[in-house]
């Protein structure tokens, strides 16, 4: 028991204190004490005497109270005593172990296989049984290789050494000294021939590796292997930062394209610039410094490296914030508001996420995406279930022991509900290894397959079940195990197969492999969706699903889980935001100050002037109009700058309104910026309702969205700004809702839609006027009509209009609470949010009688429907929020049912949280 002699002799509780508490607590206390023994918290003698004392007292006073307890209490006590019995048993078991049992994983550098072993097993023996052991040993003797490498485990060298010592018996070698720490040292240590090598110094070496997920995304092995064939530097020189981005870490080239292909990156590695850079020692040192830094970070921090580039030896450049950051300040930079805002905005981008690993990056801030919330919920339910089962087991045991038949319990709906466990069919799609492409549902089959090298250097896959060799080709191997060999086919579990893209079910693996994944329908998928589509397996209901995460969300509700069982937790960010009334008010004031600063700094004006100047090369008389949050007063420092470019007679929608015109204008604009080094990352989003050109204005570090349609967005921005002036509380209110939404991360609801919902809530309650009412009050003769939609011509003073509204009498926290309460109960199935009228409109009115029953104020919509190119309001959506001016536009048309539920649930929880009681 020597190892129990911890130097920590402080103790938290005393027996006399325990006795003043309830009996139940005494049992807990004893249980804690037993655990404490296990955890080495107390000094042995002390624990021993305490337990003896406890037993004495337990036998006297506690026993009496236990005997006097009623039926219910008895049940609880018996359960607790059983728990105690279990704890004591495990404590005793623990005491018999001299060592704590730990798992260690090692990776074989030849086949990359992970070998897992426990500290109570003979690690040496386990590793010796690995089929590459001999090869490694031979390499060690002849070339001085490094041996097995510890895989992402926590064991430190000394721990490893002690276990090694056990395996070696009496070896007196000082292992910690002999273990090389850098590759340089390794070479020095292990160079030499067989004769002068001390075989006992064959060690396990623990070089740092990137987190597996980070590595698979940013430095995928297949791709890196391809690059290294041409690149002299045997390190990661090129980083894949996103689906359409890569960055060269040595010659600082940024590569953007629709898709970053292997071909493109290998081409870069073969280029003269890259070759020249790789000759510079400073560059190589910078690269080493870069990787050393990131390798030493926690996995979640590592995910942020996609934003950082080497700059000089102690510094990096953040490509998001364009700041030069000292290595020591990188972590705090990642946590800074500006950086965080950029990351959140990147996540919120509907069309295209520019960087990889965003969900993990958000996790670092305690922000959970909808999907993660759902996963957490599932895990929690799984844990609860296991706990419950364990408890039941103990209870059952207790009843059996006392010969009392167990009480029958009716099955609850929870127990009847199946938990859905969804995994990717292929975890490493980027791998070139045939074995990695065998779907998870056929994992049983993998054990019959081995790779065999032929004398000519080629490889085949041997099947021990059918005793044949197969060509090392994915199609052939997969066909063999899933279709061709009856022996294998029988081993496969029976699955159903569903392709969400084509909305069809297939029977069996045969039908599935016949399904044409290159059909027109698959090819016609939105570009933004394609990279996210893959094959999943629900191991619970044995279904293969081809689709994206939304498809999975649609799969889940079918399990019949009740509403109550769905996510019931606010994200940590929201809890923090709503921590107390003071904190909330302070955050509101802070956001307002930031928005005002954004409004007043000259950046927007300067950037617009520069854009105009550059665009004039292609469009002689163009005029640039800024709009969006930076103008309306709901912006933050990291907000993008939205601009409308009028190339001539376009503001009112007279010219260039066809999608083809828009694309032509964007192409011309791209030419205007092409040679200008102030603009980076140009990227056209042509499929959007309003096509845009995205670019980054380097001198001011501003992301810009350029549109070329008409001036209606400029007008709706004016309207938002006007509302904030009319009802001042609207500004902190919308800003706080915007911040709230950044934690909730609702798919397909953008900032503008949230702002419109806030305005609508104020209209409904008389704190703002409807668009129609405002228009009538201003009663201007000069109507502003844009593309057939009436805007507002503001003719009266603000004071005049203020007479028609009530000023909100309470503080912003109460307004938020009311807003959340309102939308948590909003009947999205029946009503459309309509800021034009400042009240709800029944959905059915849009459908029946061709919309003729709609309120007369919506006449422009009906007129537009009769035009050449009508656009029907998207009513089939699960959430309808009508644009205040463009009445055919449902701002939330792409929202899915799950998102509405999540939104309403979050509203409900937020309203509750805001009670501040
Ligand atoms: P953004 O999505 O850039 O939002 O739309 P924002 O209000 O500027 O907020 P940030 O960027 O997240 O801080 C910019 C503008 O585009 C128009 C609105 O005028 C909005 O303010 N817009 C956006 C529409 O007219 N319709 C839409 O569906 C979306
Ligand atoms: Mg914007």
mmCIF file of N, CA, C and O in Angstrom, residues 470-549:
data_model
loop_
_atom_site.group_PDB
_atom_site.id
_atom_site.type_symbol
_atom_site.label_atom_id
_atom_site.label_comp_id
_atom_site.label_asym_id
_atom_site.label_seq_id
_atom_site.Cartn_x
_atom_site.Cartn_y
_atom_site.Cartn_z
ATOM 1 N N UNK A 470 -6.545 -10.751 -55.219
ATOM 2 C CA UNK A 470 -7.278 -9.782 -56.042
ATOM 3 C C UNK A 470 -6.340 -8.649 -56.405
ATOM 4 O O UNK A 470 -5.398 -8.343 -55.663
ATOM 5 N N UNK A 471 -6.649 -8.021 -57.534
ATOM 6 C CA UNK A 471 -5.850 -6.865 -57.927
ATOM 7 C C UNK A 471 -6.054 -5.777 -56.865
ATOM 8 O O UNK A 471 -7.152 -5.627 -56.318
ATOM 9 N N UNK A 472 -5.008 -5.031 -56.581
ATOM 10 C CA UNK A 472 -5.096 -3.976 -55.562
ATOM 11 C C UNK A 472 -5.877 -2.782 -56.126
ATOM 12 O O UNK A 472 -5.342 -1.703 -56.351
ATOM 13 N N UNK A 473 -7.153 -3.033 -56.385
ATOM 14 C CA UNK A 473 -7.974 -2.010 -57.025
ATOM 15 C C UNK A 473 -9.287 -1.913 -56.257
ATOM 16 O O UNK A 473 -9.936 -2.930 -55.977
ATOM 17 N N UNK A 474 -9.646 -0.694 -55.919
ATOM 18 C CA UNK A 474 -10.807 -0.476 -55.064
ATOM 19 C C UNK A 474 -12.063 -1.140 -55.606
ATOM 20 O O UNK A 474 -12.784 -1.832 -54.896
ATOM 21 N N UNK A 475 -12.305 -0.926 -56.912
ATOM 22 C CA UNK A 475 -13.539 -1.437 -57.493
ATOM 23 C C UNK A 475 -13.588 -2.973 -57.391
ATOM 24 O O UNK A 475 -14.604 -3.552 -56.996
ATOM 25 N N UNK A 476 -12.453 -3.582 -57.715
ATOM 26 C CA UNK A 476 -12.414 -5.048 -57.719
ATOM 27 C C UNK A 476 -12.595 -5.597 -56.297
ATOM 28 O O UNK A 476 -13.393 -6.502 -56.058
ATOM 29 N N UNK A 477 -11.892 -4.993 -55.350
ATOM 30 C CA UNK A 477 -11.978 -5.495 -53.972
ATOM 31 C C UNK A 477 -13.388 -5.297 -53.430
ATOM 32 O O UNK A 477 -13.991 -6.192 -52.832
ATOM 33 N N UNK A 478 -13.940 -4.133 -53.689
ATOM 34 C CA UNK A 478 -15.278 -3.860 -53.161
ATOM 35 C C UNK A 478 -16.327 -4.756 -53.808
ATOM 36 O O UNK A 478 -17.232 -5.264 -53.142
ATOM 37 N N UNK A 479 -16.196 -4.965 -55.096
ATOM 38 C CA UNK A 479 -17.127 -5.867 -55.786
ATOM 39 C C UNK A 479 -17.043 -7.258 -55.216
ATOM 40 O O UNK A 479 -18.047 -7.932 -55.018
ATOM 41 N N UNK A 480 -15.813 -7.663 -54.927
ATOM 42 C CA UNK A 480 -15.607 -9.019 -54.420
ATOM 43 C C UNK A 480 -16.346 -9.231 -53.099
ATOM 44 O O UNK A 480 -17.068 -10.212 -52.939
ATOM 45 N N UNK A 481 -16.187 -8.272 -52.184
ATOM 46 C CA UNK A 481 -16.789 -8.505 -50.861
ATOM 47 C C UNK A 481 -18.269 -8.162 -50.810
ATOM 48 O O UNK A 481 -18.997 -8.660 -49.971
ATOM 49 N N UNK A 482 -18.717 -7.310 -51.711
ATOM 50 C CA UNK A 482 -20.126 -6.919 -51.587
ATOM 51 C C UNK A 482 -21.028 -7.630 -52.576
ATOM 52 O O UNK A 482 -22.212 -7.783 -52.337
ATOM 53 N N UNK A 483 -20.475 -8.090 -53.699
ATOM 54 C CA UNK A 483 -21.355 -8.651 -54.719
ATOM 55 C C UNK A 483 -20.924 -10.019 -55.238
ATOM 56 O O UNK A 483 -21.722 -10.942 -55.343
ATOM 57 N N UNK A 484 -19.628 -10.125 -55.538
ATOM 58 C CA UNK A 484 -19.200 -11.283 -56.318
ATOM 59 C C UNK A 484 -19.110 -12.581 -55.530
ATOM 60 O O UNK A 484 -19.511 -13.626 -56.012
ATOM 61 N N UNK A 485 -18.603 -12.512 -54.299
ATOM 62 C CA UNK A 485 -18.378 -13.767 -53.583
ATOM 63 C C UNK A 485 -19.527 -14.066 -52.624
ATOM 64 O O UNK A 485 -19.776 -13.309 -51.683
ATOM 65 N N UNK A 486 -20.232 -15.198 -52.843
ATOM 66 C CA UNK A 486 -21.376 -15.514 -51.965
ATOM 67 C C UNK A 486 -20.944 -15.624 -50.513
ATOM 68 O O UNK A 486 -21.661 -15.247 -49.607
ATOM 69 N N UNK A 487 -19.701 -16.150 -50.292
ATOM 70 C CA UNK A 487 -19.218 -16.303 -48.912
ATOM 71 C C UNK A 487 -19.211 -14.942 -48.215
ATOM 72 O O UNK A 487 -19.589 -14.826 -47.048
ATOM 73 N N UNK A 488 -18.790 -13.919 -48.926
ATOM 74 C CA UNK A 488 -18.743 -12.588 -48.335
ATOM 75 C C UNK A 488 -20.134 -11.977 -48.228
ATOM 76 O O UNK A 488 -20.474 -11.345 -47.239
ATOM 77 N N UNK A 489 -20.901 -12.170 -49.299
ATOM 78 C CA UNK A 489 -22.230 -11.554 -49.327
ATOM 79 C C UNK A 489 -23.035 -11.978 -48.100
ATOM 80 O O UNK A 489 -23.716 -11.183 -47.470
ATOM 81 N N UNK A 490 -22.880 -13.254 -47.733
ATOM 82 C CA UNK A 490 -23.628 -13.749 -46.573
ATOM 83 C C UNK A 490 -23.199 -13.064 -45.278
ATOM 84 O O UNK A 490 -23.945 -13.004 -44.314
ATOM 85 N N UNK A 491 -21.958 -12.592 -45.281
ATOM 86 C CA UNK A 491 -21.452 -11.960 -44.058
ATOM 87 C C UNK A 491 -21.984 -10.536 -43.873
ATOM 88 O O UNK A 491 -21.978 -9.996 -42.780
ATOM 89 N N UNK A 492 -22.413 -9.949 -44.980
ATOM 90 C CA UNK A 492 -22.862 -8.561 -44.908
ATOM 91 C C UNK A 492 -24.197 -8.435 -44.190
ATOM 92 O O UNK A 492 -25.091 -9.249 -44.385
ATOM 93 N N UNK A 493 -24.290 -7.413 -43.372
ATOM 94 C CA UNK A 493 -25.569 -7.175 -42.694
ATOM 95 C C UNK A 493 -26.562 -6.634 -43.717
ATOM 96 O O UNK A 493 -26.162 -6.034 -44.714
ATOM 97 N N UNK A 494 -27.843 -6.807 -43.422
ATOM 98 C CA UNK A 494 -28.837 -6.328 -44.391
ATOM 99 C C UNK A 494 -29.129 -4.857 -44.122
ATOM 100 O O UNK A 494 -29.521 -4.477 -43.022
ATOM 101 N N UNK A 495 -28.888 -4.059 -45.121
ATOM 102 C CA UNK A 495 -29.091 -2.621 -45.011
ATOM 103 C C UNK A 495 -30.140 -2.156 -46.019
ATOM 104 O O UNK A 495 -30.400 -2.826 -47.027
ATOM 105 N N UNK A 496 -30.737 -0.972 -45.726
ATOM 106 C CA UNK A 496 -31.581 -0.303 -46.725
ATOM 107 C C UNK A 496 -30.739 0.831 -47.277
ATOM 108 O O UNK A 496 -29.860 1.342 -46.578
ATOM 109 N N UNK A 497 -31.012 1.249 -48.485
ATOM 110 C CA UNK A 497 -30.159 2.263 -49.109
ATOM 111 C C UNK A 497 -31.023 3.403 -49.631
ATOM 112 O O UNK A 497 -31.994 3.164 -50.348
ATOM 113 N N UNK A 498 -30.656 4.630 -49.228
ATOM 114 C CA UNK A 498 -31.479 5.762 -49.643
ATOM 115 C C UNK A 498 -30.596 6.868 -50.231
ATOM 116 O O UNK A 498 -29.626 7.315 -49.596
ATOM 117 N N UNK A 499 -30.924 7.292 -51.442
ATOM 118 C CA UNK A 499 -30.190 8.411 -52.040
ATOM 119 C C UNK A 499 -31.079 9.644 -51.924
ATOM 120 O O UNK A 499 -32.151 9.694 -52.541
ATOM 121 N N UNK A 500 -30.645 10.589 -51.118
ATOM 122 C CA UNK A 500 -31.472 11.778 -50.897
ATOM 123 C C UNK A 500 -31.513 12.673 -52.117
ATOM 124 O O UNK A 500 -32.470 13.381 -52.346
ATOM 125 N N UNK A 501 -30.447 12.626 -52.875
ATOM 126 C CA UNK A 501 -30.368 13.519 -54.033
ATOM 127 C C UNK A 501 -31.450 13.135 -55.041
ATOM 128 O O UNK A 501 -32.137 13.970 -55.615
ATOM 129 N N UNK A 502 -31.614 11.809 -55.245
ATOM 130 C CA UNK A 502 -32.606 11.349 -56.224
ATOM 131 C C UNK A 502 -33.913 10.953 -55.540
ATOM 132 O O UNK A 502 -34.873 10.603 -56.206
ATOM 133 N N UNK A 503 -33.905 10.986 -54.209
ATOM 134 C CA UNK A 503 -35.073 10.588 -53.437
ATOM 135 C C UNK A 503 -35.544 9.186 -53.804
ATOM 136 O O UNK A 503 -36.714 8.959 -54.076
ATOM 137 N N UNK A 504 -34.609 8.254 -53.876
ATOM 138 C CA UNK A 504 -35.024 6.874 -54.166
ATOM 139 C C UNK A 504 -34.387 5.902 -53.172
ATOM 140 O O UNK A 504 -33.316 6.149 -52.637
ATOM 141 N N UNK A 505 -35.095 4.794 -52.975
ATOM 142 C CA UNK A 505 -34.599 3.715 -52.115
ATOM 143 C C UNK A 505 -34.079 2.602 -53.012
ATOM 144 O O UNK A 505 -34.654 2.329 -54.058
ATOM 145 N N UNK A 506 -33.000 1.981 -52.612
ATOM 146 C CA UNK A 506 -32.468 0.855 -53.373
ATOM 147 C C UNK A 506 -32.488 -0.377 -52.480
ATOM 148 O O UNK A 506 -32.341 -0.268 -51.262
ATOM 149 N N UNK A 507 -32.624 -1.541 -53.122
ATOM 150 C CA UNK A 507 -32.603 -2.780 -52.356
ATOM 151 C C UNK A 507 -31.250 -3.431 -52.538
ATOM 152 O O UNK A 507 -30.841 -3.703 -53.653
ATOM 153 N N UNK A 508 -30.559 -3.678 -51.483
ATOM 154 C CA UNK A 508 -29.318 -4.441 -51.538
ATOM 155 C C UNK A 508 -28.145 -3.682 -52.116
ATOM 156 O O UNK A 508 -28.282 -2.658 -52.789
ATOM 157 N N UNK A 509 -26.988 -4.249 -51.843
ATOM 158 C CA UNK A 509 -25.716 -3.648 -52.266
ATOM 159 C C UNK A 509 -25.645 -3.580 -53.795
ATOM 160 O O UNK A 509 -25.092 -2.644 -54.362
ATOM 161 N N UNK A 510 -26.258 -4.560 -54.445
ATOM 162 C CA UNK A 510 -26.225 -4.615 -55.901
ATOM 163 C C UNK A 510 -26.904 -3.385 -56.498
ATOM 164 O O UNK A 510 -26.339 -2.670 -57.313
ATOM 165 N N UNK A 511 -28.130 -3.158 -56.048
ATOM 166 C CA UNK A 511 -28.897 -2.002 -56.552
ATOM 167 C C UNK A 511 -28.161 -0.702 -56.238
ATOM 168 O O UNK A 511 -28.107 0.219 -57.046
ATOM 169 N N UNK A 512 -27.569 -0.680 -55.061
ATOM 170 C CA UNK A 512 -26.872 0.538 -54.619
ATOM 171 C C UNK A 512 -25.674 0.835 -55.520
ATOM 172 O O UNK A 512 -25.449 1.953 -55.920
ATOM 173 N N UNK A 513 -24.910 -0.240 -55.832
ATOM 174 C CA UNK A 513 -23.730 0.040 -56.658
ATOM 175 C C UNK A 513 -24.157 0.337 -58.102
ATOM 176 O O UNK A 513 -23.432 0.975 -58.841
ATOM 177 N N UNK A 514 -25.372 -0.131 -58.464
ATOM 178 C CA UNK A 514 -25.854 0.187 -59.812
ATOM 179 C C UNK A 514 -26.363 1.624 -59.889
ATOM 180 O O UNK A 514 -26.400 2.222 -60.947
ATOM 181 N N UNK A 515 -26.760 2.155 -58.739
ATOM 182 C CA UNK A 515 -27.306 3.514 -58.748
ATOM 183 C C UNK A 515 -26.252 4.472 -59.303
ATOM 184 O O UNK A 515 -25.082 4.417 -58.949
ATOM 185 N N UNK A 516 -26.689 5.323 -60.171
ATOM 186 C CA UNK A 516 -25.726 6.152 -60.874
ATOM 187 C C UNK A 516 -25.417 7.431 -60.095
ATOM 188 O O UNK A 516 -26.170 8.394 -60.128
ATOM 189 N N UNK A 517 -24.288 7.431 -59.411
ATOM 190 C CA UNK A 517 -23.918 8.603 -58.611
ATOM 191 C C UNK A 517 -23.339 9.718 -59.488
ATOM 192 O O UNK A 517 -22.946 10.754 -58.989
ATOM 193 N N UNK A 518 -23.270 9.438 -60.779
ATOM 194 C CA UNK A 518 -22.794 10.502 -61.671
ATOM 195 C C UNK A 518 -23.938 10.938 -62.586
ATOM 196 O O UNK A 518 -23.727 11.496 -63.658
ATOM 197 N N UNK A 519 -25.173 10.610 -62.176
ATOM 198 C CA UNK A 519 -26.318 10.960 -63.015
ATOM 199 C C UNK A 519 -26.476 12.474 -63.078
ATOM 200 O O UNK A 519 -25.862 13.228 -62.316
ATOM 201 N N UNK A 520 -27.370 12.908 -63.991
ATOM 202 C CA UNK A 520 -27.585 14.337 -64.208
ATOM 203 C C UNK A 520 -27.995 15.011 -62.905
ATOM 204 O O UNK A 520 -27.543 16.088 -62.562
ATOM 205 N N UNK A 521 -28.837 14.298 -62.164
ATOM 206 C CA UNK A 521 -29.352 14.878 -60.925
ATOM 207 C C UNK A 521 -28.219 15.145 -59.927
ATOM 208 O O UNK A 521 -28.176 16.179 -59.279
ATOM 209 N N UNK A 522 -27.291 14.196 -59.872
ATOM 210 C CA UNK A 522 -26.146 14.379 -58.966
ATOM 211 C C UNK A 522 -25.267 15.518 -59.454
ATOM 212 O O UNK A 522 -24.784 16.328 -58.667
ATOM 213 N N UNK A 523 -25.082 15.578 -60.771
ATOM 214 C CA UNK A 523 -24.208 16.629 -61.309
ATOM 215 C C UNK A 523 -24.853 18.001 -61.181
ATOM 216 O O UNK A 523 -24.174 19.010 -61.047
ATOM 217 N N UNK A 524 -26.197 18.022 -61.205
ATOM 218 C CA UNK A 524 -26.896 19.308 -61.147
ATOM 219 C C UNK A 524 -27.016 19.889 -59.740
ATOM 220 O O UNK A 524 -27.563 20.957 -59.556
ATOM 221 N N UNK A 525 -26.527 19.152 -58.776
ATOM 222 C CA UNK A 525 -26.592 19.642 -57.399
ATOM 223 C C UNK A 525 -25.897 20.989 -57.302
ATOM 224 O O UNK A 525 -24.934 21.237 -58.044
ATOM 225 N N UNK A 526 -26.362 21.835 -56.373
ATOM 226 C CA UNK A 526 -25.715 23.143 -56.205
ATOM 227 C C UNK A 526 -24.239 22.921 -55.867
ATOM 228 O O UNK A 526 -23.909 22.020 -55.093
ATOM 229 N N UNK A 527 -23.392 23.741 -56.478
ATOM 230 C CA UNK A 527 -21.948 23.605 -56.255
ATOM 231 C C UNK A 527 -21.612 23.626 -54.770
ATOM 232 O O UNK A 527 -20.744 22.918 -54.296
ATOM 233 N N UNK A 528 -22.345 24.487 -54.040
ATOM 234 C CA UNK A 528 -22.033 24.638 -52.613
ATOM 235 C C UNK A 528 -22.360 23.360 -51.850
ATOM 236 O O UNK A 528 -21.825 23.095 -50.788
ATOM 237 N N UNK A 529 -23.271 22.560 -52.400
ATOM 238 C CA UNK A 529 -23.694 21.358 -51.675
ATOM 239 C C UNK A 529 -22.764 20.174 -51.969
ATOM 240 O O UNK A 529 -22.559 19.319 -51.111
ATOM 241 N N UNK A 530 -22.235 20.178 -53.207
ATOM 242 C CA UNK A 530 -21.467 19.004 -53.646
ATOM 243 C C UNK A 530 -20.378 18.558 -52.675
ATOM 244 O O UNK A 530 -20.302 17.370 -52.351
ATOM 245 N N UNK A 531 -19.533 19.471 -52.190
ATOM 246 C CA UNK A 531 -18.451 18.974 -51.316
ATOM 247 C C UNK A 531 -18.963 18.350 -50.016
ATOM 248 O O UNK A 531 -18.243 17.610 -49.364
ATOM 249 N N UNK A 532 -20.196 18.664 -49.640
ATOM 250 C CA UNK A 532 -20.704 18.154 -48.355
ATOM 251 C C UNK A 532 -21.448 16.832 -48.492
ATOM 252 O O UNK A 532 -21.898 16.264 -47.508
ATOM 253 N N UNK A 533 -21.633 16.397 -49.731
ATOM 254 C CA UNK A 533 -22.443 15.198 -49.929
ATOM 255 C C UNK A 533 -21.566 13.952 -49.883
ATOM 256 O O UNK A 533 -20.529 13.894 -50.539
ATOM 257 N N UNK A 534 -21.970 12.997 -49.095
ATOM 258 C CA UNK A 534 -21.204 11.754 -49.009
ATOM 259 C C UNK A 534 -22.112 10.604 -48.537
ATOM 260 O O UNK A 534 -23.313 10.813 -48.361
ATOM 261 N N UNK A 535 -21.523 9.422 -48.345
ATOM 262 C CA UNK A 535 -22.339 8.278 -47.940
ATOM 263 C C UNK A 535 -22.252 8.099 -46.426
ATOM 264 O O UNK A 535 -21.163 8.076 -45.872
ATOM 265 N N UNK A 536 -23.405 8.006 -45.788
ATOM 266 C CA UNK A 536 -23.463 7.799 -44.348
ATOM 267 C C UNK A 536 -24.142 6.465 -44.053
ATOM 268 O O UNK A 536 -24.850 5.930 -44.901
ATOM 269 N N UNK A 537 -23.955 6.002 -42.826
ATOM 270 C CA UNK A 537 -24.661 4.786 -42.401
ATOM 271 C C UNK A 537 -25.298 5.027 -41.052
ATOM 272 O O UNK A 537 -24.624 5.525 -40.144
ATOM 273 N N UNK A 538 -26.569 4.704 -40.947
ATOM 274 C CA UNK A 538 -27.199 4.748 -39.631
ATOM 275 C C UNK A 538 -27.141 3.317 -39.112
ATOM 276 O O UNK A 538 -27.822 2.429 -39.640
ATOM 277 N N UNK A 539 -26.289 3.115 -38.104
ATOM 278 C CA UNK A 539 -26.080 1.738 -37.642
ATOM 279 C C UNK A 539 -27.248 1.242 -36.803
ATOM 280 O O UNK A 539 -27.367 0.059 -36.535
ATOM 281 N N UNK A 540 -28.108 2.172 -36.398
ATOM 282 C CA UNK A 540 -29.254 1.767 -35.588
ATOM 283 C C UNK A 540 -30.337 1.155 -36.463
ATOM 284 O O UNK A 540 -30.806 0.058 -36.214
ATOM 285 N N UNK A 541 -30.717 1.906 -37.499
ATOM 286 C CA UNK A 541 -31.805 1.354 -38.315
ATOM 287 C C UNK A 541 -31.271 0.768 -39.608
ATOM 288 O O UNK A 541 -32.030 0.557 -40.540
ATOM 289 N N UNK A 542 -29.963 0.517 -39.628
ATOM 290 C CA UNK A 542 -29.327 -0.167 -40.764
ATOM 291 C C UNK A 542 -29.744 0.461 -42.094
ATOM 292 O O UNK A 542 -30.362 -0.178 -42.939
ATOM 293 N N UNK A 543 -29.440 1.737 -42.198
ATOM 294 C CA UNK A 543 -29.769 2.440 -43.434
ATOM 295 C C UNK A 543 -28.528 3.154 -43.946
ATOM 296 O O UNK A 543 -27.809 3.782 -43.169
ATOM 297 N N UNK A 544 -28.304 3.025 -45.244
ATOM 298 C CA UNK A 544 -27.224 3.786 -45.865
ATOM 299 C C UNK A 544 -27.868 5.015 -46.494
ATOM 300 O O UNK A 544 -28.905 4.900 -47.156
ATOM 301 N N UNK A 545 -27.288 6.171 -46.228
ATOM 302 C CA UNK A 545 -27.878 7.405 -46.750
ATOM 303 C C UNK A 545 -26.834 8.129 -47.583
ATOM 304 O O UNK A 545 -25.711 8.354 -47.105
ATOM 305 N N UNK A 546 -27.184 8.480 -48.798
ATOM 306 C CA UNK A 546 -26.286 9.308 -49.579
ATOM 307 C C UNK A 546 -26.855 10.721 -49.537
ATOM 308 O O UNK A 546 -27.960 10.973 -50.003
ATOM 309 N N UNK A 547 -26.142 11.623 -48.929
ATOM 310 C CA UNK A 547 -26.654 12.995 -48.804
ATOM 311 C C UNK A 547 -25.708 13.826 -47.971
ATOM 312 O O UNK A 547 -24.538 13.477 -47.812
ATOM 313 N N UNK A 548 -26.226 14.946 -47.436
ATOM 314 C CA UNK A 548 -25.379 15.797 -46.606
ATOM 315 C C UNK A 548 -25.934 15.829 -45.187
ATOM 316 O O UNK A 548 -26.824 15.047 -44.843
ATOM 317 N N UNK A 549 -25.430 16.756 -44.381
ATOM 318 C CA UNK A 549 -25.856 16.763 -42.978
ATOM 319 C C UNK A 549 -27.340 17.082 -42.834
ATOM 320 O O UNK A 549 -27.993 16.646 -41.894
#
